[in-house]
Amino acid sequence: MVRASGLLAGQNKPVALKSISVDLSIHEFVAGVSATLNYENEEEVPLEAFFVFPMDEDSAVYSFEALVDDKKIVAELQDKVKAQKKYEEALAQGYQAYLLEEDACSRDVFRCNVGNLQPGSRVALTLRYVQELPLEADGALRYVLPAVLNPRYHLSALPSDSSLDLKSPLTPLEQLPYTLSMTASFSSQHGIQRVESNCSLSPLLFLGDGKTRAEVSLAEGHKFDRDVELLIYYSEVHSPSVVVEMGGPTAESGSLMGDPCAMVSFYPEIPDSEATRTCGEFVFLMDCSGSMQCPMGKENRSQTRIDAAKETLILLLKSLPMGCYFNIYGFGSSYEMFFPESVRYSQKTMEAAVEKVKLMSADLGGTEILTPLQSLFRRRAIPGHPLQIFVFTDGEVVESFAVIKEVKFNSKKHRCFAFGIGEGASTSLIKNIARMSGGTAEFITGKDRMQSKALRSLQRALQSVVEDISLSWDLPPGLFTGVVSPEQTALFRGQRLIVYAQLSGAMPPTEATGEVCLKYTLQGKSYENKVTFTLQPKPDANLTIHRLAAKSLLQAKDLGFRETIGRYKREVLELSLESGVMSSFTAFIAVNKELNEPVQGPMAHREIPRPVLFSSSTASRAQCYSRALAATSSSLRNPRPQSVCCATMTYPRSDVVRAPFLSKNSQSSGSKGHTVRRETAIVLLVYLQNADGSWNLDGALAQILGLKLEEMQTSYPDEQVDSSDWATMLAVLWLHANCGDLKDEWHLLERKAVAWLHRHAGPGVPMLVRKGNAFLKCSVNPRLFTP
């Protein structure tokens, strides 16, 4: 079922949370964040305020404190059950108490309780965390301060003890009663080029003589009504590095927090080999829940999530290699398959799948991904075709740990490439199902192009497998290393690799260096990447590297309060308490016993409203979530029949040449009739491509290329040239000449087309390139067509 949250009862009452202030410090690719929640009770009765908010899955929360009447109260990290009991006991005795804990069902949702807040009193709660920043394809480091936390779907079979179960109406974005302020500082030895954001920022201010330090802030009066995204561009981001941090002065020697800790960052120089695998079973899991009919972002005429996903899915289908196997699942409260089992990729099966994709809609109720995954894992493997799963979802499911556990249990059978669609997608679900299976995770929000991110993942899935990944160390005598990070099972071109290691033994008394070497094999050839580093540990009061190391270990073992298996529960609890990094089994608790007198009388309970993506300012947006929730409720009241082997999707055949799956927002009208945007033209061109990579010479292709069919037919360069040879060459030349900046989206299908040309036209390809360039009046480099 879906449980919506927002302002709990008494909407006319003042909201206790007045503002949020964030101090962000980014050094190289690590973010340190201090977030302060400022509360004030303007009512005449004591309050207990609940604030449920999202945080990125990779955040290592290590500090929580309260400032009351200029007195700082530092919270203690304790066993969660004990912390909850201590909180309740403090409230019963009339003391002020503060509790911070992870949600029981998802690691990217937190809950902050403020109890016995007296009338007229103020309190500032500050939490601190550190986080690795992911690297985007264009070299940007991406930091996101999450705000949006949409309603999530419950698996009916599991108990409902999530913080998201607090029942309250949805709150329109523009009515949020609190504001956000944020200052951000950046430092990098490589130099800072620029900072971009989806929110209004002050001008970037460089500090000092060079461009190695800078700061920026959010525009004044910013409402916390959307995720705040920063893209930081350094002059160089692909340099390997090793940073050694001194252990904690009070921690026991020989422990993770007491010994020095190293953070190793590699950017493996994996060759860009054209030899990719043509084998594989590719299964696409498409979220068809009601929430997928909502817009991708807040902009007017923003494309719906389901429409963007359908366009991307057709592009992926067209980019698959001949000879592989594939299938498509649509899932919601129930799930359906395109084919009873995966089928071999051919023109016939590809066309059948495209026809079904065109008619997919967001009509399957809630987001229940566990059942289709279980069904998929139970199916017999196809010999010689490793399973590659692509999951597209807005991630609005509460019990993410149950899904992650299932993926981890079957990690030897598959790789999963996961895509979180829209703001509010669960980072815990998306990142972990990719991490546990050796795949990659991508998030698509606002104006992001889903196509380019999906095709990048497909390219990785088609890469030759990098094998025998290992690290070797060359250190002075008496110094040893123990790798803290989980074993690395996958490595992709253009991807950063981060490894944490504990250094034990005798540190050299004088300046000394060490060397670490990354080794791996690709297509039978061995490769090495080395980096030399100084062995003089640097002090850091926050123990940033140690806490990040602990977080990486916790992520591998902590599968939630219910799902973590017995032998790991004690390890997770002990590591969390030792490192001070919160886990599913710990919580921060603080009690203020220095009141003049205990709080008397019953408390009023208030939940702080939180932003949900879709605003009421536009009628269609205001109705979007109500339609989604209604669809979910309807599907639960009248569920589709579902068996162990679910029904296959059947759709009426459509003979329309155009691509009716396109949303109206993808098209526009011009004075001369039908015109389309360049991005839409690519989608239409992709739609016309055959499974083998060729195009047919017809009126539909001529219209997309802006040509007349008669001219294309009469311009054959040679009577011996087949019409498909000519059509395919013109289509590829047009892509190079007009859409070079979007090559990430059509690179794979272009390679299929060029390979087809060489098989079909052979030595005539150079002549086709010359004639095609002349006909289209362009100058595409002939070397791009070299086999």
PDB file of C-alpha atoms in Angstrom, residues 415-616:
ATOM      1  CA  ARG A 415      24.911  -7.919 -13.185  1.00  0.00           C
ATOM      2  CA  CYS A 416      22.384  -5.165 -12.544  1.00  0.00           C
ATOM      3  CA  PHE A 417      22.456  -1.682 -14.064  1.00  0.00           C
ATOM      4  CA  ALA A 418      20.004   0.526 -12.169  1.00  0.00           C
ATOM      5  CA  PHE A 419      18.415   3.852 -13.095  1.00  0.00           C
ATOM      6  CA  GLY A 420      16.642   6.128 -10.603  1.00  0.00           C
ATOM      7  CA  ILE A 421      14.100   8.264 -12.449  1.00  0.00           C
ATOM      8  CA  GLY A 422      13.048  11.664 -11.110  1.00  0.00           C
ATOM      9  CA  GLU A 423      13.710  13.437  -7.822  1.00  0.00           C
ATOM     10  CA  GLY A 424      12.925  11.356  -4.760  1.00  0.00           C
ATOM     11  CA  ALA A 425      14.158   8.044  -6.192  1.00  0.00           C
ATOM     12  CA  SER A 426      15.658   5.892  -3.463  1.00  0.00           C
ATOM     13  CA  THR A 427      19.459   6.154  -3.549  1.00  0.00           C
ATOM     14  CA  SER A 428      19.577   3.178  -1.188  1.00  0.00           C
ATOM     15  CA  LEU A 429      17.700   0.938  -3.621  1.00  0.00           C
ATOM     16  CA  ILE A 430      19.342   2.124  -6.847  1.00  0.00           C
ATOM     17  CA  LYS A 431      22.955   2.234  -5.657  1.00  0.00           C
ATOM     18  CA  ASN A 432      22.877  -1.014  -3.735  1.00  0.00           C
ATOM     19  CA  ILE A 433      21.292  -3.292  -6.324  1.00  0.00           C
ATOM     20  CA  ALA A 434      24.009  -2.087  -8.711  1.00  0.00           C
ATOM     21  CA  ARG A 435      26.802  -2.299  -6.126  1.00  0.00           C
ATOM     22  CA  MET A 436      25.873  -5.784  -4.923  1.00  0.00           C
ATOM     23  CA  SER A 437      25.851  -7.231  -8.453  1.00  0.00           C
ATOM     24  CA  GLY A 438      28.871  -5.480  -9.989  1.00  0.00           C
ATOM     25  CA  GLY A 439      26.839  -3.102 -12.163  1.00  0.00           C
ATOM     26  CA  THR A 440      26.475   0.678 -12.152  1.00  0.00           C
ATOM     27  CA  ALA A 441      23.857   3.164 -10.914  1.00  0.00           C
ATOM     28  CA  GLU A 442      22.602   6.287 -12.660  1.00  0.00           C
ATOM     29  CA  PHE A 443      20.136   8.986 -11.571  1.00  0.00           C
ATOM     30  CA  ILE A 444      18.079  10.972 -14.049  1.00  0.00           C
ATOM     31  CA  THR A 445      16.488  14.204 -12.834  1.00  0.00           C
ATOM     32  CA  GLY A 446      15.319  17.484 -14.306  1.00  0.00           C
ATOM     33  CA  LYS A 447      16.860  18.049 -17.722  1.00  0.00           C
ATOM     34  CA  ASP A 448      19.172  15.016 -17.656  1.00  0.00           C
ATOM     35  CA  ARG A 449      19.115  12.916 -20.822  1.00  0.00           C
ATOM     36  CA  MET A 450      18.100   9.409 -19.786  1.00  0.00           C
ATOM     37  CA  GLN A 451      19.192   8.095 -23.185  1.00  0.00           C
ATOM     38  CA  SER A 452      22.870   8.986 -22.815  1.00  0.00           C
ATOM     39  CA  LYS A 453      23.121   7.517 -19.305  1.00  0.00           C
ATOM     40  CA  ALA A 454      21.338   4.307 -20.334  1.00  0.00           C
ATOM     41  CA  LEU A 455      23.507   3.833 -23.416  1.00  0.00           C
ATOM     42  CA  ARG A 456      26.653   4.359 -21.359  1.00  0.00           C
ATOM     43  CA  SER A 457      25.533   1.499 -19.107  1.00  0.00           C
ATOM     44  CA  LEU A 458      24.760  -0.713 -22.105  1.00  0.00           C
ATOM     45  CA  GLN A 459      28.253  -0.019 -23.475  1.00  0.00           C
ATOM     46  CA  ARG A 460      29.658  -1.172 -20.145  1.00  0.00           C
ATOM     47  CA  ALA A 461      27.507  -4.297 -20.238  1.00  0.00           C
ATOM     48  CA  LEU A 462      28.884  -5.071 -23.705  1.00  0.00           C
ATOM     49  CA  GLN A 463      32.524  -4.470 -22.752  1.00  0.00           C
ATOM     50  CA  SER A 464      34.860  -7.373 -22.486  1.00  0.00           C
ATOM     51  CA  VAL A 465      35.031  -8.436 -18.848  1.00  0.00           C
ATOM     52  CA  VAL A 466      37.925  -7.065 -16.787  1.00  0.00           C
ATOM     53  CA  GLU A 467      39.271  -9.990 -14.766  1.00  0.00           C
ATOM     54  CA  ASP A 468      41.805 -10.799 -12.014  1.00  0.00           C
ATOM     55  CA  ILE A 469      41.484  -7.416 -10.302  1.00  0.00           C
ATOM     56  CA  SER A 470      44.026  -7.063  -7.472  1.00  0.00           C
ATOM     57  CA  LEU A 471      46.068  -4.549  -5.480  1.00  0.00           C
ATOM     58  CA  SER A 472      49.709  -5.009  -4.482  1.00  0.00           C
ATOM     59  CA  TRP A 473      51.652  -2.794  -2.074  1.00  0.00           C
ATOM     60  CA  ASP A 474      55.343  -1.920  -1.833  1.00  0.00           C
ATOM     61  CA  LEU A 475      55.926  -0.552   1.687  1.00  0.00           C
ATOM     62  CA  PRO A 476      58.907  -0.154   4.048  1.00  0.00           C
ATOM     63  CA  PRO A 477      59.776  -3.182   6.217  1.00  0.00           C
ATOM     64  CA  GLY A 478      57.521  -3.647   9.214  1.00  0.00           C
ATOM     65  CA  LEU A 479      54.531  -1.851   7.690  1.00  0.00           C
ATOM     66  CA  PHE A 480      51.509  -3.862   6.543  1.00  0.00           C
ATOM     67  CA  THR A 481      48.173  -3.179   4.886  1.00  0.00           C
ATOM     68  CA  GLY A 482      44.737  -4.682   5.253  1.00  0.00           C
ATOM     69  CA  VAL A 483      42.131  -3.721   2.652  1.00  0.00           C
ATOM     70  CA  VAL A 484      38.929  -2.562   4.330  1.00  0.00           C
ATOM     71  CA  SER A 485      36.804  -2.143   1.209  1.00  0.00           C
ATOM     72  CA  PRO A 486      34.749  -5.057  -0.135  1.00  0.00           C
ATOM     73  CA  GLU A 487      36.340  -7.051  -2.961  1.00  0.00           C
ATOM     74  CA  GLN A 488      36.141  -5.280  -6.318  1.00  0.00           C
ATOM     75  CA  THR A 489      34.410  -7.580  -8.834  1.00  0.00           C
ATOM     76  CA  ALA A 490      33.806  -5.206 -11.758  1.00  0.00           C
ATOM     77  CA  LEU A 491      35.789  -2.494 -13.454  1.00  0.00           C
ATOM     78  CA  PHE A 492      34.606  -0.299 -16.325  1.00  0.00           C
ATOM     79  CA  ARG A 493      36.335   2.140 -18.630  1.00  0.00           C
ATOM     80  CA  GLY A 494      36.021   5.745 -17.401  1.00  0.00           C
ATOM     81  CA  GLN A 495      35.037   4.659 -13.894  1.00  0.00           C
ATOM     82  CA  ARG A 496      36.812   5.706 -10.705  1.00  0.00           C
ATOM     83  CA  LEU A 497      37.935   3.018  -8.261  1.00  0.00           C
ATOM     84  CA  ILE A 498      38.244   3.866  -4.556  1.00  0.00           C
ATOM     85  CA  VAL A 499      39.835   1.471  -2.067  1.00  0.00           C
ATOM     86  CA  TYR A 500      40.349   1.921   1.692  1.00  0.00           C
ATOM     87  CA  ALA A 501      43.163   0.207   3.559  1.00  0.00           C
ATOM     88  CA  GLN A 502      44.285   0.046   7.189  1.00  0.00           C
ATOM     89  CA  LEU A 503      48.033   0.504   7.777  1.00  0.00           C
ATOM     90  CA  SER A 504      49.420  -1.414  10.722  1.00  0.00           C
ATOM     91  CA  GLY A 505      52.889  -1.895  12.139  1.00  0.00           C
ATOM     92  CA  ALA A 506      55.741   0.566  12.494  1.00  0.00           C
ATOM     93  CA  MET A 507      55.352   3.810  10.554  1.00  0.00           C
ATOM     94  CA  PRO A 508      58.754   5.048   9.290  1.00  0.00           C
ATOM     95  CA  PRO A 509      60.164   7.822  11.532  1.00  0.00           C
ATOM     96  CA  THR A 510      61.390   9.924   8.628  1.00  0.00           C
ATOM     97  CA  GLU A 511      59.907  10.836   5.289  1.00  0.00           C
ATOM     98  CA  ALA A 512      59.276   7.690   3.292  1.00  0.00           C
ATOM     99  CA  THR A 513      57.159   6.659   0.344  1.00  0.00           C
ATOM    100  CA  GLY A 514      55.093   3.656  -0.619  1.00  0.00           C
ATOM    101  CA  GLU A 515      53.668   2.376  -3.860  1.00  0.00           C
ATOM    102  CA  VAL A 516      50.379   0.709  -4.669  1.00  0.00           C
ATOM    103  CA  CYS A 517      49.720  -1.099  -7.949  1.00  0.00           C
ATOM    104  CA  LEU A 518      46.347  -1.970  -9.483  1.00  0.00           C
ATOM    105  CA  LYS A 519      46.528  -5.078 -11.688  1.00  0.00           C
ATOM    106  CA  TYR A 520      43.913  -6.571 -14.002  1.00  0.00           C
ATOM    107  CA  THR A 521      43.583  -8.500 -17.239  1.00  0.00           C
ATOM    108  CA  LEU A 522      41.481  -7.697 -20.296  1.00  0.00           C
ATOM    109  CA  GLN A 523      41.101 -10.066 -23.250  1.00  0.00           C
ATOM    110  CA  GLY A 524      44.056 -12.076 -21.988  1.00  0.00           C
ATOM    111  CA  LYS A 525      46.389  -9.069 -21.680  1.00  0.00           C
ATOM    112  CA  SER A 526      47.688  -7.840 -18.324  1.00  0.00           C
ATOM    113  CA  TYR A 527      47.596  -4.182 -17.271  1.00  0.00           C
ATOM    114  CA  GLU A 528      49.029  -2.226 -14.344  1.00  0.00           C
ATOM    115  CA  ASN A 529      48.369   1.226 -12.878  1.00  0.00           C
ATOM    116  CA  LYS A 530      50.802   2.457 -10.195  1.00  0.00           C
ATOM    117  CA  VAL A 531      50.884   5.435  -7.844  1.00  0.00           C
ATOM    118  CA  THR A 532      53.566   6.488  -5.370  1.00  0.00           C
ATOM    119  CA  PHE A 533      52.571   8.274  -2.149  1.00  0.00           C
ATOM    120  CA  THR A 534      54.058   9.725   1.011  1.00  0.00           C
ATOM    121  CA  LEU A 535      53.777   7.744   4.235  1.00  0.00           C
ATOM    122  CA  GLN A 536      53.421  10.753   6.534  1.00  0.00           C
ATOM    123  CA  PRO A 537      49.824  10.526   7.851  1.00  0.00           C
ATOM    124  CA  LYS A 538      47.838  13.750   7.972  1.00  0.00           C
ATOM    125  CA  PRO A 539      45.750  14.555  11.058  1.00  0.00           C
ATOM    126  CA  ASP A 540      42.014  15.206  10.628  1.00  0.00           C
ATOM    127  CA  ALA A 541      39.834  15.914  13.655  1.00  0.00           C
ATOM    128  CA  ASN A 542      36.805  14.541  11.818  1.00  0.00           C
ATOM    129  CA  LEU A 543      38.609  11.305  10.838  1.00  0.00           C
ATOM    130  CA  THR A 544      37.065  11.665   7.389  1.00  0.00           C
ATOM    131  CA  ILE A 545      38.900   8.823   5.646  1.00  0.00           C
ATOM    132  CA  HIS A 546      38.432   6.454   8.597  1.00  0.00           C
ATOM    133  CA  ARG A 547      34.697   7.100   8.630  1.00  0.00           C
ATOM    134  CA  LEU A 548      34.393   6.651   4.872  1.00  0.00           C
ATOM    135  CA  ALA A 549      36.276   3.363   5.200  1.00  0.00           C
ATOM    136  CA  ALA A 550      33.882   2.254   7.938  1.00  0.00           C
ATOM    137  CA  LYS A 551      30.906   3.288   5.802  1.00  0.00           C
ATOM    138  CA  SER A 552      32.099   1.190   2.854  1.00  0.00           C
ATOM    139  CA  LEU A 553      32.386  -1.831   5.136  1.00  0.00           C
ATOM    140  CA  LEU A 554      28.992  -1.174   6.730  1.00  0.00           C
ATOM    141  CA  GLN A 555      27.344  -0.946   3.314  1.00  0.00           C
ATOM    142  CA  ALA A 556      28.596  -4.412   2.462  1.00  0.00           C
ATOM    143  CA  LYS A 557      27.319  -6.047   5.652  1.00  0.00           C
ATOM    144  CA  ASP A 558      24.359  -3.946   6.818  1.00  0.00           C
ATOM    145  CA  LEU A 559      21.207  -5.057   4.995  1.00  0.00           C
ATOM    146  CA  GLY A 560      18.783  -3.451   7.397  1.00  0.00           C
ATOM    147  CA  PHE A 561      17.437  -4.131  10.858  1.00  0.00           C
ATOM    148  CA  ARG A 562      15.337  -7.086   9.679  1.00  0.00           C
ATOM    149  CA  GLU A 563      17.299  -8.412   6.710  1.00  0.00           C
ATOM    150  CA  THR A 564      20.866  -8.564   8.067  1.00  0.00           C
ATOM    151  CA  ILE A 565      21.801 -12.163   8.795  1.00  0.00           C
ATOM    152  CA  GLY A 566      22.783 -13.175  12.329  1.00  0.00           C
ATOM    153  CA  ARG A 567      26.558 -13.359  12.045  1.00  0.00           C
ATOM    154  CA  TYR A 568      26.754  -9.846  10.580  1.00  0.00           C
ATOM    155  CA  LYS A 569      24.464  -8.111  13.101  1.00  0.00           C
ATOM    156  CA  ARG A 570      27.056  -8.059  15.867  1.00  0.00           C
ATOM    157  CA  GLU A 571      29.819  -7.016  13.448  1.00  0.00           C
ATOM    158  CA  VAL A 572      27.726  -4.129  12.104  1.00  0.00           C
ATOM    159  CA  LEU A 573      26.806  -2.951  15.612  1.00  0.00           C
ATOM    160  CA  GLU A 574      30.391  -3.113  16.879  1.00  0.00           C
ATOM    161  CA  LEU A 575      31.852  -1.367  13.813  1.00  0.00           C
ATOM    162  CA  SER A 576      29.188   1.342  13.957  1.00  0.00           C
ATOM    163  CA  LEU A 577      29.849   2.058  17.641  1.00  0.00           C
ATOM    164  CA  GLU A 578      33.639   1.956  17.152  1.00  0.00           C
ATOM    165  CA  SER A 579      33.669   4.306  14.156  1.00  0.00           C
ATOM    166  CA  GLY A 580      30.822   6.558  15.277  1.00  0.00           C
ATOM    167  CA  VAL A 581      29.098   6.066  11.903  1.00  0.00           C
ATOM    168  CA  MET A 582      25.364   5.433  12.126  1.00  0.00           C
ATOM    169  CA  SER A 583      23.929   2.117  10.928  1.00  0.00           C
ATOM    170  CA  SER A 584      20.624   0.252  10.918  1.00  0.00           C
ATOM    171  CA  PHE A 585      21.412  -0.974  14.440  1.00  0.00           C
ATOM    172  CA  THR A 586      22.435   2.326  16.050  1.00  0.00           C
ATOM    173  CA  ALA A 587      20.913   5.737  16.723  1.00  0.00           C
ATOM    174  CA  PHE A 588      22.036   9.065  18.179  1.00  0.00           C
ATOM    175  CA  ILE A 589      20.406  10.042  21.485  1.00  0.00           C
ATOM    176  CA  ALA A 590      20.761  13.246  23.530  1.00  0.00           C
ATOM    177  CA  VAL A 591      18.902  14.217  26.719  1.00  0.00           C
ATOM    178  CA  ASN A 592      18.784  17.692  28.263  1.00  0.00           C
ATOM    179  CA  LYS A 593      18.339  17.230  32.000  1.00  0.00           C
ATOM    180  CA  GLU A 594      19.303  20.787  32.938  1.00  0.00           C
ATOM    181  CA  LEU A 595      15.844  22.306  32.689  1.00  0.00           C
ATOM    182  CA  ASN A 596      14.641  24.565  35.477  1.00  0.00           C
ATOM    183  CA  GLU A 597      11.843  22.101  35.951  1.00  0.00           C
ATOM    184  CA  PRO A 598      10.622  19.076  33.991  1.00  0.00           C
ATOM    185  CA  VAL A 599       8.017  19.641  31.312  1.00  0.00           C
ATOM    186  CA  GLN A 600       4.509  19.107  32.659  1.00  0.00           C
ATOM    187  CA  GLY A 601       1.409  17.897  30.845  1.00  0.00           C
ATOM    188  CA  PRO A 602       0.810  15.951  27.640  1.00  0.00           C
ATOM    189  CA  MET A 603       2.720  16.807  24.481  1.00  0.00           C
ATOM    190  CA  ALA A 604       1.170  17.702  21.133  1.00  0.00           C
ATOM    191  CA  HIS A 605       2.586  15.646  18.269  1.00  0.00           C
ATOM    192  CA  ARG A 606       3.612  17.433  15.083  1.00  0.00           C
ATOM    193  CA  GLU A 607       5.198  16.085  11.922  1.00  0.00           C
ATOM    194  CA  ILE A 608       7.272  18.580   9.968  1.00  0.00           C
ATOM    195  CA  PRO A 609       6.022  18.850   6.369  1.00  0.00           C
ATOM    196  CA  ARG A 610       8.479  17.748   3.730  1.00  0.00           C
ATOM    197  CA  PRO A 611       8.595  18.488   0.012  1.00  0.00           C
ATOM    198  CA  VAL A 612       6.919  16.189  -2.460  1.00  0.00           C
ATOM    199  CA  LEU A 613       7.941  16.854  -6.036  1.00  0.00           C
ATOM    200  CA  PHE A 614       4.649  17.761  -7.644  1.00  0.00           C
ATOM    201  CA  SER A 615       3.257  21.187  -6.887  1.00  0.00           C
ATOM    202  CA  SER A 616      -0.353  22.348  -6.915  1.00  0.00           C
TER     203      SER A 616
END
